[in-house]
Coordinates of C-alpha atoms and ligand atoms in Angstrom, one line a residue:
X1 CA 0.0 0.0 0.0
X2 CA 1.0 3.5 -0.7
X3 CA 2.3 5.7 2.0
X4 CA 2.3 9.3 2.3
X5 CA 4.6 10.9 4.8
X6 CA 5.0 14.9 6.4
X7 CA 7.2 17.0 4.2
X8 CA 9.2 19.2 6.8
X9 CA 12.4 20.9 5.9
X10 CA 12.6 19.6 2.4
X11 CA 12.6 15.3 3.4
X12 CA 9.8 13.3 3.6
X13 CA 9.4 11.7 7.0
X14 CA 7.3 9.8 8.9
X15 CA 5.6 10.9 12.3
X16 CA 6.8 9.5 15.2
X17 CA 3.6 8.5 16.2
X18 CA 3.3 5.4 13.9
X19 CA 0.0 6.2 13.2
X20 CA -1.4 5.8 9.4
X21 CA -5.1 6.5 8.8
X22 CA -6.2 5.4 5.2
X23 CA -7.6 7.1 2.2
X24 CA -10.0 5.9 0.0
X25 CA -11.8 6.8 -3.1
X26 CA -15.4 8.2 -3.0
X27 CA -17.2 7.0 -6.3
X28 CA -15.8 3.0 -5.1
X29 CA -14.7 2.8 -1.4
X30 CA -11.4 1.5 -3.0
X31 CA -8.5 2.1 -0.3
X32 CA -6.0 4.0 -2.3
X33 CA -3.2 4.3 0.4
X34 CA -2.2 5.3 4.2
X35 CA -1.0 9.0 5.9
X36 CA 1.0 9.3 8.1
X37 CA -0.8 11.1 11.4
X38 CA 1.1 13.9 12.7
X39 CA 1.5 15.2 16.8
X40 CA 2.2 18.9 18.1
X41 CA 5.9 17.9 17.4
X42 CA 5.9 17.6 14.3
X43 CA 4.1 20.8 13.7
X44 CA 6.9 22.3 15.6
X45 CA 9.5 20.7 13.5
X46 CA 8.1 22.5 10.8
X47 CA 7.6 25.7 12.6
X48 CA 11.9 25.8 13.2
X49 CA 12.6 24.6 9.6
X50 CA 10.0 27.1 8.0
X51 CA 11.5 30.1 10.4
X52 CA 15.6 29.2 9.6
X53 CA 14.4 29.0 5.7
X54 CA 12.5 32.4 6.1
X55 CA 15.4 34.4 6.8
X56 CA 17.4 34.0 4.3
X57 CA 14.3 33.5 1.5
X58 CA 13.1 37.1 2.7
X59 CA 16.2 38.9 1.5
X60 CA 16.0 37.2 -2.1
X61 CA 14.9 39.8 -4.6
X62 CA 11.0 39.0 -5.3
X63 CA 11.6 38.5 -9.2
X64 CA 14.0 35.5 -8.0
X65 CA 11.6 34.3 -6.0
X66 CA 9.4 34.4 -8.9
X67 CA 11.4 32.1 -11.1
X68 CA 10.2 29.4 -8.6
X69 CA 6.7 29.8 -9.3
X70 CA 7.6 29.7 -13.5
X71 CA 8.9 26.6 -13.3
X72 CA 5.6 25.4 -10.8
X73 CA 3.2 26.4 -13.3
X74 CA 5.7 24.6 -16.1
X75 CA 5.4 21.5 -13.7
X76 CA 2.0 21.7 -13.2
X77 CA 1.0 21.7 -17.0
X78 CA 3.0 19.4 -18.3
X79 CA 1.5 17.6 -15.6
X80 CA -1.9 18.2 -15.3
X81 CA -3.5 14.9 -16.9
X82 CA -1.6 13.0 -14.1
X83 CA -2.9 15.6 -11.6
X84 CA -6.4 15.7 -12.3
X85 CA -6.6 12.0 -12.5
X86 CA -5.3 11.6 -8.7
X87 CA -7.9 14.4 -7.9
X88 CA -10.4 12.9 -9.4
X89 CA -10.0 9.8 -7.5
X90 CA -9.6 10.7 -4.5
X91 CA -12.2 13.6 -3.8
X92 CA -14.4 12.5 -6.6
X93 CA -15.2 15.7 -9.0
X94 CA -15.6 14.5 -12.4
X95 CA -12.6 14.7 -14.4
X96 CA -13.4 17.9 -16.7
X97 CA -13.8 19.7 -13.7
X98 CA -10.5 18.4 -12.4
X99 CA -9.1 19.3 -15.3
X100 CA -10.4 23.1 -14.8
X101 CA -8.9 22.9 -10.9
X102 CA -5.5 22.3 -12.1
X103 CA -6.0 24.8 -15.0
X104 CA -6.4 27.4 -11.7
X105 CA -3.4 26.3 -9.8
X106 CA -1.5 26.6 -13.2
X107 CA -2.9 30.0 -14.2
X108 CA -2.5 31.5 -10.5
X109 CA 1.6 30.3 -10.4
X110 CA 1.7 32.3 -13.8
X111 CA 0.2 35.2 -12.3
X112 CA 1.8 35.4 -9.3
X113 CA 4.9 34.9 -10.8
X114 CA 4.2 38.1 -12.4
X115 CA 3.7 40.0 -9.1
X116 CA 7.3 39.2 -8.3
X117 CA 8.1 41.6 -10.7
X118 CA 5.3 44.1 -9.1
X119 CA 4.6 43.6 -5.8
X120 CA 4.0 47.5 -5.7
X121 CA 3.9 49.5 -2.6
X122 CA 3.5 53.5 -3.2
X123 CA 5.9 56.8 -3.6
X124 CA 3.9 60.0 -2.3
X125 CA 5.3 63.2 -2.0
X126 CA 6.4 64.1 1.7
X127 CA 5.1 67.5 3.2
X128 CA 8.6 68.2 3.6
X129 CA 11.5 69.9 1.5
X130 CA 14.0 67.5 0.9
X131 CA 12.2 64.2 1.7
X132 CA 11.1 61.3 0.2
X133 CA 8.5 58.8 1.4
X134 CA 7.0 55.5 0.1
X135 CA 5.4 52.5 1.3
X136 CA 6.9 49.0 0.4
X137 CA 5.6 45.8 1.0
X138 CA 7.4 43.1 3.3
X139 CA 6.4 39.3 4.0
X140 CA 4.6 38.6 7.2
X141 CA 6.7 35.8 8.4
X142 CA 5.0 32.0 8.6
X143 CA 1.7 31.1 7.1
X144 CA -0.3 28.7 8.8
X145 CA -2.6 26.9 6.2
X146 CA -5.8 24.8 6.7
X147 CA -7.1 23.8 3.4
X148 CA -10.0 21.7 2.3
X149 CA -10.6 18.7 0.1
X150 CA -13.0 20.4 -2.5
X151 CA -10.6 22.3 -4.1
X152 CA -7.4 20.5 -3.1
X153 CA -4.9 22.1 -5.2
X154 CA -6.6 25.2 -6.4
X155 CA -6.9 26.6 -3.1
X156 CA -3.3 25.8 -1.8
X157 CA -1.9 27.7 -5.2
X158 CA -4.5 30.3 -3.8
X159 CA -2.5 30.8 -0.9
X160 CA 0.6 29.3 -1.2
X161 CA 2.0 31.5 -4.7
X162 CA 1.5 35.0 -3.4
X163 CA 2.9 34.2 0.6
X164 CA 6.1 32.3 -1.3
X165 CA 6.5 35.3 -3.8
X166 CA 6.4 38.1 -0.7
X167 CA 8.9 36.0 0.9
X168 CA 7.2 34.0 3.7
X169 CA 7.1 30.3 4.5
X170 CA 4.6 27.6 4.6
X171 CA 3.5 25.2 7.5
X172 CA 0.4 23.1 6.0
X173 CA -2.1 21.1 7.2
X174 CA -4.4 19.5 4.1
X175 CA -8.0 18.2 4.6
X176 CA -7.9 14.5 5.5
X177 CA -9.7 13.6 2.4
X178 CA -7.6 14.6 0.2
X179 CA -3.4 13.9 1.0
X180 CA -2.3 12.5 -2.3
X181 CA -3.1 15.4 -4.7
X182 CA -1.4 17.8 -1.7
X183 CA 2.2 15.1 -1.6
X184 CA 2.0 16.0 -5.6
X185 CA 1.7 19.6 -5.2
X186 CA 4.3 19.5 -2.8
X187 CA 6.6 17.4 -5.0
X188 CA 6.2 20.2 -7.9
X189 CA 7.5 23.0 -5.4
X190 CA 10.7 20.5 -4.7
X191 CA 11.1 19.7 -8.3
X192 CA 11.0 23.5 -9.0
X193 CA 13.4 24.2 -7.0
X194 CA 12.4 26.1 -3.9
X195 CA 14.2 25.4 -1.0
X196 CA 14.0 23.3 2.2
X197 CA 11.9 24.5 4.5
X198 CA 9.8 26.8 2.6
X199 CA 7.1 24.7 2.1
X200 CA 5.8 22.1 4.9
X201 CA 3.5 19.8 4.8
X202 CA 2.1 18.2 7.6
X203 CA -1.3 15.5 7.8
X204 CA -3.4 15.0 10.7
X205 CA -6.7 15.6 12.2
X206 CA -8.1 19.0 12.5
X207 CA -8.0 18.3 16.3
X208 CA -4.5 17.7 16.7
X209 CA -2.8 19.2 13.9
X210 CA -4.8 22.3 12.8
X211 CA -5.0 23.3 16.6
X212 CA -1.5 22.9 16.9
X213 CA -0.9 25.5 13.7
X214 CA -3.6 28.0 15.4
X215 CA -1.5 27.9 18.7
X216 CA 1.5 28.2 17.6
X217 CA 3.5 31.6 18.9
X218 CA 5.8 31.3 16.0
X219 CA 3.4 31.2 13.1
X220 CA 2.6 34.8 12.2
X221 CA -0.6 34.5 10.0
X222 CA -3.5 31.4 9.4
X223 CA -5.0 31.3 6.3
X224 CA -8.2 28.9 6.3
X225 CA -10.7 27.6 4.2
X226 CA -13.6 25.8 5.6
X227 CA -16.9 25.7 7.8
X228 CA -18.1 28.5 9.4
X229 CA -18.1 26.8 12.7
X230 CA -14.3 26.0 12.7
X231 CA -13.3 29.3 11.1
X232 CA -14.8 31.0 14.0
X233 CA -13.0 28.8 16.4
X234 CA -10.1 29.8 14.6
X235 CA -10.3 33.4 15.0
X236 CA -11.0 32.9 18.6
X237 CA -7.8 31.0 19.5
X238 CA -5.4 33.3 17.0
X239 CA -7.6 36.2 17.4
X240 CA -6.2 36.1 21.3
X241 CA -2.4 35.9 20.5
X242 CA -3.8 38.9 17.6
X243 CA -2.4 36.8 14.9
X244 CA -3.8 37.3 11.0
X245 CA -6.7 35.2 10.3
X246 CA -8.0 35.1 6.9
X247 CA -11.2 32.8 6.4
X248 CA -13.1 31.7 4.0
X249 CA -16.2 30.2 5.4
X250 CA -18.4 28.7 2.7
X251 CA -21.8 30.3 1.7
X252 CA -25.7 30.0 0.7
X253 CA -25.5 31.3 -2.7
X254 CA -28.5 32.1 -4.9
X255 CA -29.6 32.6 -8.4
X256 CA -32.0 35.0 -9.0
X257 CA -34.4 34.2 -12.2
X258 CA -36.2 37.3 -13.5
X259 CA -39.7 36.7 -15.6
X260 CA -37.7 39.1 -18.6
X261 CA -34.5 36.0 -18.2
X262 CA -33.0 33.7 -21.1
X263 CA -34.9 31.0 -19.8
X264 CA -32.1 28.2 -21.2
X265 CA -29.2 30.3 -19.9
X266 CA -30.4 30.1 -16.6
X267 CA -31.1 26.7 -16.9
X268 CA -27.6 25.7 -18.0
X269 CA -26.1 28.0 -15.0
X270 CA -28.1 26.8 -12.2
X271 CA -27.5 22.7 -13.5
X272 CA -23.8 23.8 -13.5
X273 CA -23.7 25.6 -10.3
X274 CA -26.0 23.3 -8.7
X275 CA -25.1 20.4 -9.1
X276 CA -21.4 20.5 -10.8
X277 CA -18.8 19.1 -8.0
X278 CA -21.5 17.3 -6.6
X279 CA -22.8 21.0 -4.9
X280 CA -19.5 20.5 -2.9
X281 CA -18.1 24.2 -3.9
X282 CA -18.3 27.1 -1.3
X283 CA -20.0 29.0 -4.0
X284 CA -22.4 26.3 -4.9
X285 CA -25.7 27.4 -5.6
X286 CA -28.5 26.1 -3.6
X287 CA -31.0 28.8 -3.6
X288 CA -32.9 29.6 -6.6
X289 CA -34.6 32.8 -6.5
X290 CA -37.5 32.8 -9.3
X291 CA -39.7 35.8 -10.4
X292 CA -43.3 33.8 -9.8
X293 CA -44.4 34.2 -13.3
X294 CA -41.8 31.8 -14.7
X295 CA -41.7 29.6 -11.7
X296 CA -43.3 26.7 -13.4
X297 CA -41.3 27.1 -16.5
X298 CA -38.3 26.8 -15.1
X299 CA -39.2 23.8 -12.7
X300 CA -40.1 22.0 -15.7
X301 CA -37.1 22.5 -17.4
X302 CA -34.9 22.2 -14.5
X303 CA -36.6 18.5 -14.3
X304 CA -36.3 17.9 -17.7
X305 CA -32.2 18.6 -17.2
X306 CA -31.5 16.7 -14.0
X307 CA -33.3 14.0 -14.9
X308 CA -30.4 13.2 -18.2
X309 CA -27.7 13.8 -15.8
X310 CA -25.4 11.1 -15.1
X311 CA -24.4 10.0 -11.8
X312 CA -20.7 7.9 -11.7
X313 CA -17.3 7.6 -11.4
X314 CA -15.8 10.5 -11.9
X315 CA -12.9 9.5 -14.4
X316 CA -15.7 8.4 -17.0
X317 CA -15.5 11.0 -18.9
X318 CA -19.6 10.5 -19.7
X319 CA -20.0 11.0 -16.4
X320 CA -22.3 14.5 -15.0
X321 CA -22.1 14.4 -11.4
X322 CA -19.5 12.6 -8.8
X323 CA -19.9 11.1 -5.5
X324 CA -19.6 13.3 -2.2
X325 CA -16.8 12.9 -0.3
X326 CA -17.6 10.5 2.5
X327 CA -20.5 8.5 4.6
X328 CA -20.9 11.7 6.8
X329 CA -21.4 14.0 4.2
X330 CA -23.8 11.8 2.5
X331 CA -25.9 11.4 5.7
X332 CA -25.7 14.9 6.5
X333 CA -27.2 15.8 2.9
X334 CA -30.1 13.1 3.4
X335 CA -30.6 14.2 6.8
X336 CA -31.1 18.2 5.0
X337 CA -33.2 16.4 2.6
X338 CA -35.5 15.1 5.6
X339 CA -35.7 18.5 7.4
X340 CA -36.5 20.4 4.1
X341 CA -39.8 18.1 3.9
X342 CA -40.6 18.0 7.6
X343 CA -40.8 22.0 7.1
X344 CA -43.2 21.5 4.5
X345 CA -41.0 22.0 1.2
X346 CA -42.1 20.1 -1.9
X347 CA -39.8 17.8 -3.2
X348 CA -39.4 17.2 -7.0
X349 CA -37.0 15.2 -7.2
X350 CA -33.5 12.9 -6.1
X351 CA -33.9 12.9 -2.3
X352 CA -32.3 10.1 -1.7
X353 CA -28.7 8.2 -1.2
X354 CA -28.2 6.1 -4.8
X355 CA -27.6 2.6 -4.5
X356 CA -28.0 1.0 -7.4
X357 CA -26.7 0.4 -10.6
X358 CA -23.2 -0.8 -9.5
X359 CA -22.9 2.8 -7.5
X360 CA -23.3 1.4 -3.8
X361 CA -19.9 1.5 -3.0
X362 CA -19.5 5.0 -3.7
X363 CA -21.3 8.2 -1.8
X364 CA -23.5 9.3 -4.3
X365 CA -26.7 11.4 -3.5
X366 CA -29.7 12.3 -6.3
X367 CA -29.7 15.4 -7.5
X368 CA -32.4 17.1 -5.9
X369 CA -34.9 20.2 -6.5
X370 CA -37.1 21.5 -3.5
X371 CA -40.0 24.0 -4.5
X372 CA -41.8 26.0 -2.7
X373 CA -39.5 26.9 -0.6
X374 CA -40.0 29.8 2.3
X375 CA -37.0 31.9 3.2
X376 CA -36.5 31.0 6.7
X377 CA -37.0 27.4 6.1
X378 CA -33.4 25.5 7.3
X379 CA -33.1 24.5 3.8
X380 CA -32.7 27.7 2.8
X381 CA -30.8 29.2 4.8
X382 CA -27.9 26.5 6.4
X383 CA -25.2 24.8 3.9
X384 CA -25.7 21.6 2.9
X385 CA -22.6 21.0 0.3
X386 CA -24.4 18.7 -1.8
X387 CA -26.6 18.6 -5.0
X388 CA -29.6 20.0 -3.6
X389 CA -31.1 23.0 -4.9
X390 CA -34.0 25.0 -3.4
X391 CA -36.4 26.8 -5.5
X392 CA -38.3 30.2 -3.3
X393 CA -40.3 32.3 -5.5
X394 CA -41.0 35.9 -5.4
X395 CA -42.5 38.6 -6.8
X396 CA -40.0 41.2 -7.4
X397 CA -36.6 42.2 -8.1
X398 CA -36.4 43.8 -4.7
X399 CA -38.3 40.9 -3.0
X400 CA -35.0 38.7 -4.6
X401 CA -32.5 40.7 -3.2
X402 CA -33.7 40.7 0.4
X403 CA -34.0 36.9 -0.1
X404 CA -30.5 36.9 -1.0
X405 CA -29.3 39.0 1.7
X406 CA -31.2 37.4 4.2
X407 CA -28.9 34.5 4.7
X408 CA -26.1 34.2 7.2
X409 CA -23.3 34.0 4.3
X410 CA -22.2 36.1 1.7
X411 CA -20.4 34.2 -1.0
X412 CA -21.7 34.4 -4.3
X413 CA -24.6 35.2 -6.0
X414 CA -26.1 35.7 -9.6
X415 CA -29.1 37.3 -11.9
X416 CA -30.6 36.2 -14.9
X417 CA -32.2 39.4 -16.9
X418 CA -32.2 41.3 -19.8
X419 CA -33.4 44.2 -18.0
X420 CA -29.4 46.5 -17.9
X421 CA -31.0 48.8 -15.3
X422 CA -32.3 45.7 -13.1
X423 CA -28.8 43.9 -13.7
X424 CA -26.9 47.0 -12.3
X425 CA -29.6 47.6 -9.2
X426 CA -28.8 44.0 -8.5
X427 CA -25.3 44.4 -8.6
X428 CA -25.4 47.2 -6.4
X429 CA -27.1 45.6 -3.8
X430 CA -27.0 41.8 -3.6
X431 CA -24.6 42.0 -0.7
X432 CA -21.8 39.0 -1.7
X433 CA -18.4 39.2 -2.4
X434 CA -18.7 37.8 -5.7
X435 CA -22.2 38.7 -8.2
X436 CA -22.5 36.8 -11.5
X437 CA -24.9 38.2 -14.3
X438 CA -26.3 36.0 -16.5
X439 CA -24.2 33.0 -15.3
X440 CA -24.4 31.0 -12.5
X441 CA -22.5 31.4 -8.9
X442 CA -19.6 29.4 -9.9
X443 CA -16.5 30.0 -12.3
X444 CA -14.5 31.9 -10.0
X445 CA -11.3 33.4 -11.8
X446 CA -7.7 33.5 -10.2
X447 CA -6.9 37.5 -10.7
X448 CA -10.0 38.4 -9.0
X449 CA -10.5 38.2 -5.5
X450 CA -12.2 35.7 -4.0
X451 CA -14.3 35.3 -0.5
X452 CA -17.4 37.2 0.9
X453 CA -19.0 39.1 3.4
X454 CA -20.9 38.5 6.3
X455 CA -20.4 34.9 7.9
X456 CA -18.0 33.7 4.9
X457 CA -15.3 35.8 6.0
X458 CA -13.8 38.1 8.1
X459 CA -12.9 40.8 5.2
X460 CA -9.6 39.2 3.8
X461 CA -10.0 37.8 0.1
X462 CA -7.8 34.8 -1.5
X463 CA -6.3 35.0 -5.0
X464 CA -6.6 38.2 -7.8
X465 CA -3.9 40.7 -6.5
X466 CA -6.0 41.2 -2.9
X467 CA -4.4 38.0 -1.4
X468 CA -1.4 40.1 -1.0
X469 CA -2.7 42.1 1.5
X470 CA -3.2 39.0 3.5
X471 CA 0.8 38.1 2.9
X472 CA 2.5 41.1 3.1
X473 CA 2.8 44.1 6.0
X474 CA 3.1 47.6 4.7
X475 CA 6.4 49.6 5.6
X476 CA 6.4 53.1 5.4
X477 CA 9.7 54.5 4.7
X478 CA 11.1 58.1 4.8
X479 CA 14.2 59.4 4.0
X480 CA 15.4 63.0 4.7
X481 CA 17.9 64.1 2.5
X482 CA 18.0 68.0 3.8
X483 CA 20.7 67.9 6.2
X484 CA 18.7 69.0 9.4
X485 CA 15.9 67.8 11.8
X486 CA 12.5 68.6 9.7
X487 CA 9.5 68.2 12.6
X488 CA 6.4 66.9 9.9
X489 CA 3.2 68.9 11.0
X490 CA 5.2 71.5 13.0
X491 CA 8.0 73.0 10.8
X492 CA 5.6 73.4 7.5
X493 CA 3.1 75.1 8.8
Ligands
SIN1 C1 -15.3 27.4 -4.8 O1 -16.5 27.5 -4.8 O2 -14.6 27.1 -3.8 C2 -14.6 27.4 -6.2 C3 -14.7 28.7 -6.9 C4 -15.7 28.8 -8.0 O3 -15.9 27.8 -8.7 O4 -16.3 29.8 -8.1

């Protein structure tokens, strides 16, 4: 059997635990190999390699450092068949979409690469004679990373490429589900070149490992992607030692469907964003927010669509929609499912775990539609991560957008119209970090920023040129070049 081992200070080793959990593969229950499962200890290991490397990687120019993250998104396309095929099997996404997730790791080391040749802080005149003042940019120090299995290598290039190109290390903790495609992406940053102890990767529970990252005095920043509840934890414990947090905490993203709508368009963006990745992406939608006059339209092509998708093994490439990742998520969905009609939604269709046609091995769910759906309804307003849509009509553009709004998260949302004046009233005021017209919630692009308002974040944003706010402090620099002691605010006036 395969083993996967911690990656700290540029050799792969094995806890000293001598524990191993396995890993298997969601669309056949197939063990594909064994982690090792890593103690406090070894997150401090990584902490003293990460900090020795850091000193010397912070001095190297930032277009050096850059050269790294060329030859990563060299590796990574020559590559990416291999890569997507390991995603694919072990988190389960159909392998298109895989295909697409490593097409964003490789696009965002490209573009970050770029920045090392940017990076820019600001020159502003002084109020003095004889001065000179600007702001640069330097690297925080450690990054602390808690990633998930959805987007398993996207969201690490998310994160890792800017902190490594503003001169900062990397201790990492990768979702359990998901080890094999994170020992890869690690393997491209050795094979690039980029030295020891720069990048550290260590598996484990969330418990033991991710707690150990949050606490620890030497690691300057955490970056995390994943449930509310745990992000909040998070902030609590680095909050109190005022450490950087940036979270990105999932959402309850809508599509709005105007009567005046392309009808087929927003057909083909809410099956997409729906129920593509098995509903498992943050900005997922699972609220669909219809104009009442072409409610019953749209449920009857909606039906019409989910009922050709096919459910399967991800790597076929026939395939529509995946497995979900485990046994837990799976029960969680059905038990979402149950709720939805004990609060008196109207199912139309899916609701229910799939078991036959040689897919009982795997976790794969319906896809499902709810109608009738009431805004406060737990449906409609708690995450499910899964391929279940909720349809809540209304009567009015401004009805939608306080349906939209009236949700705990702040992710994504999106508008179907014709109408230019209602598309920009809608972009002013659906309140979401990310607003879609004529498309569906998903299809987030690398050099924009990514995350949300409200209970998705906490106001930092990954990717697009904004994650460099999250991996760099500002400096402010002056230099007096008159000769004497100039008193700013006192001598000038
Ligand atoms: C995500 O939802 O995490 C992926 C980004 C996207 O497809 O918009």
């Amino acid at each position: 059997m395969k083993r996967y081992l911690n990656y700290i200070n540029g050799e792969w080793v094995e806890s000293a635990s001598g524990r191993f959990a396995v890993n298997t593969n969601p669309a056949t229950g197939e063990v594909l190999g064994e982690v090792t499962q890593s103690t406090r200890e070894d997150v401090d290991r990584a902490v003293q390699a990460a900090k020795q490397a850091q000193k010397s990687w912070r001095l190297v120019p930032a277009p050096e450092r850059a050269e790294i993250l060329y030859k990563v998104g060299e590796l990574l396309k020559e590559r990416k068949e291999e890569l997507a095929q390991i995603l694919t099997q072990e988190m389960g996404k159909v392998i298109e979409e895989a295909r697409g997730e490593v097409q964003e790791a490789i696009d965002m080391a490209y573009y970050m690469a770029g920045e090392g040749r940017r990076l820019f802080g600001d020159t502003v005149p002084s109020e003095l004679r004889n001065k000179f003042a600007m702001s640069v940019r330097v690297p925080v120090g450690i990054a602390g990373f808690i990633t998930p299995w959805n987007f398993p290598i996207a969201i690490i290039s998310w994160k890792s490429l800017p902190a490594l190109v503003s001169g900062n290390a990397i201790v990492w903790k990768p979702a359990s589900e998901t080890p094999f495609i994170a020992a890869e992406f690690v393997r491209i940053y050795e094979q690039a070149g980029l030295p020891k102890g720069l990048m550290n990767l260590v598996y484990g529970s969330g418990s033991v490992v991710g707690n150990a990252i949050v606490d620890h005095p030497e690691i300057d920043l955490i970056s995390f992607t994943g449930s509310n509840e745990v992000g909040r934890q998070i902030n609590e414990r680095a909050g109190g030692m005022l450490k950087r947090t940036s979270l990105e905490m999932g959402g309850k993203n809508a599509v709005t469907v105007l009567e005046d709508a392309d009808l087929d368009l927003a057909v083909n963006g809410i099956i997409w964003s729906a129920y593509g990745t098995s509903g498992q992406r943050c900005t997922a939608c699972s609220r669909i927010i219809v104009h009442e006059a072409v409610k019953d339209e749209l449920e009857r092509r909606l039906l019409e669509r989910i009922a050709q998708l096919k459910l399967g093994n991800g790597l076929d490439e026939s395939v529509d929609v995946g497995p979900v990742i485990n046994r837990s998520s799976l029960e969680k969905i059905d038990e979402y499912v149950k709720i939805g009609l004990d609060e008196g939604a109207k199912l139309l269709c899916g609701g229910r775990i799939v078991t036959e046609d040689g897919l009982e091995k795997g976790n794969f769910y319906a896809p499902t539609l709810f109608t009738d759906v009431k805004p406060d309804m737990r449906i409609a307003r708690e995450e499910i991560f899964g391929p279940v849509a909720s349809i809540i009509p209304v009567k009015s553009l401004e009805e939608a957008i306080e349906v939209n709004n009236s949700v705990e998260f702040g992710l994504s949302s999106s508008i179907f119209t014709r109408d230019i004046n209602r598309a920009f009233q809608a972009m002013q005021d659906l309140d979401t970090g990310i607003v879609y017209v004529n498309a569906g919630t998903t299809g987030a692009e690398i050099h924009l920023p990514f995350g949300g308002t409200k209970g998705t974040g906490n106001g930092h944003r990954d990717s697009g040129v904004a994650a460099l706010d999250v991996y760099t402090e500002w400096k402010s620099i002056y230099v007096d070049y008159s000769g004497k002691l100039q008193r700013a605010q006192i001598d000038n006036y």
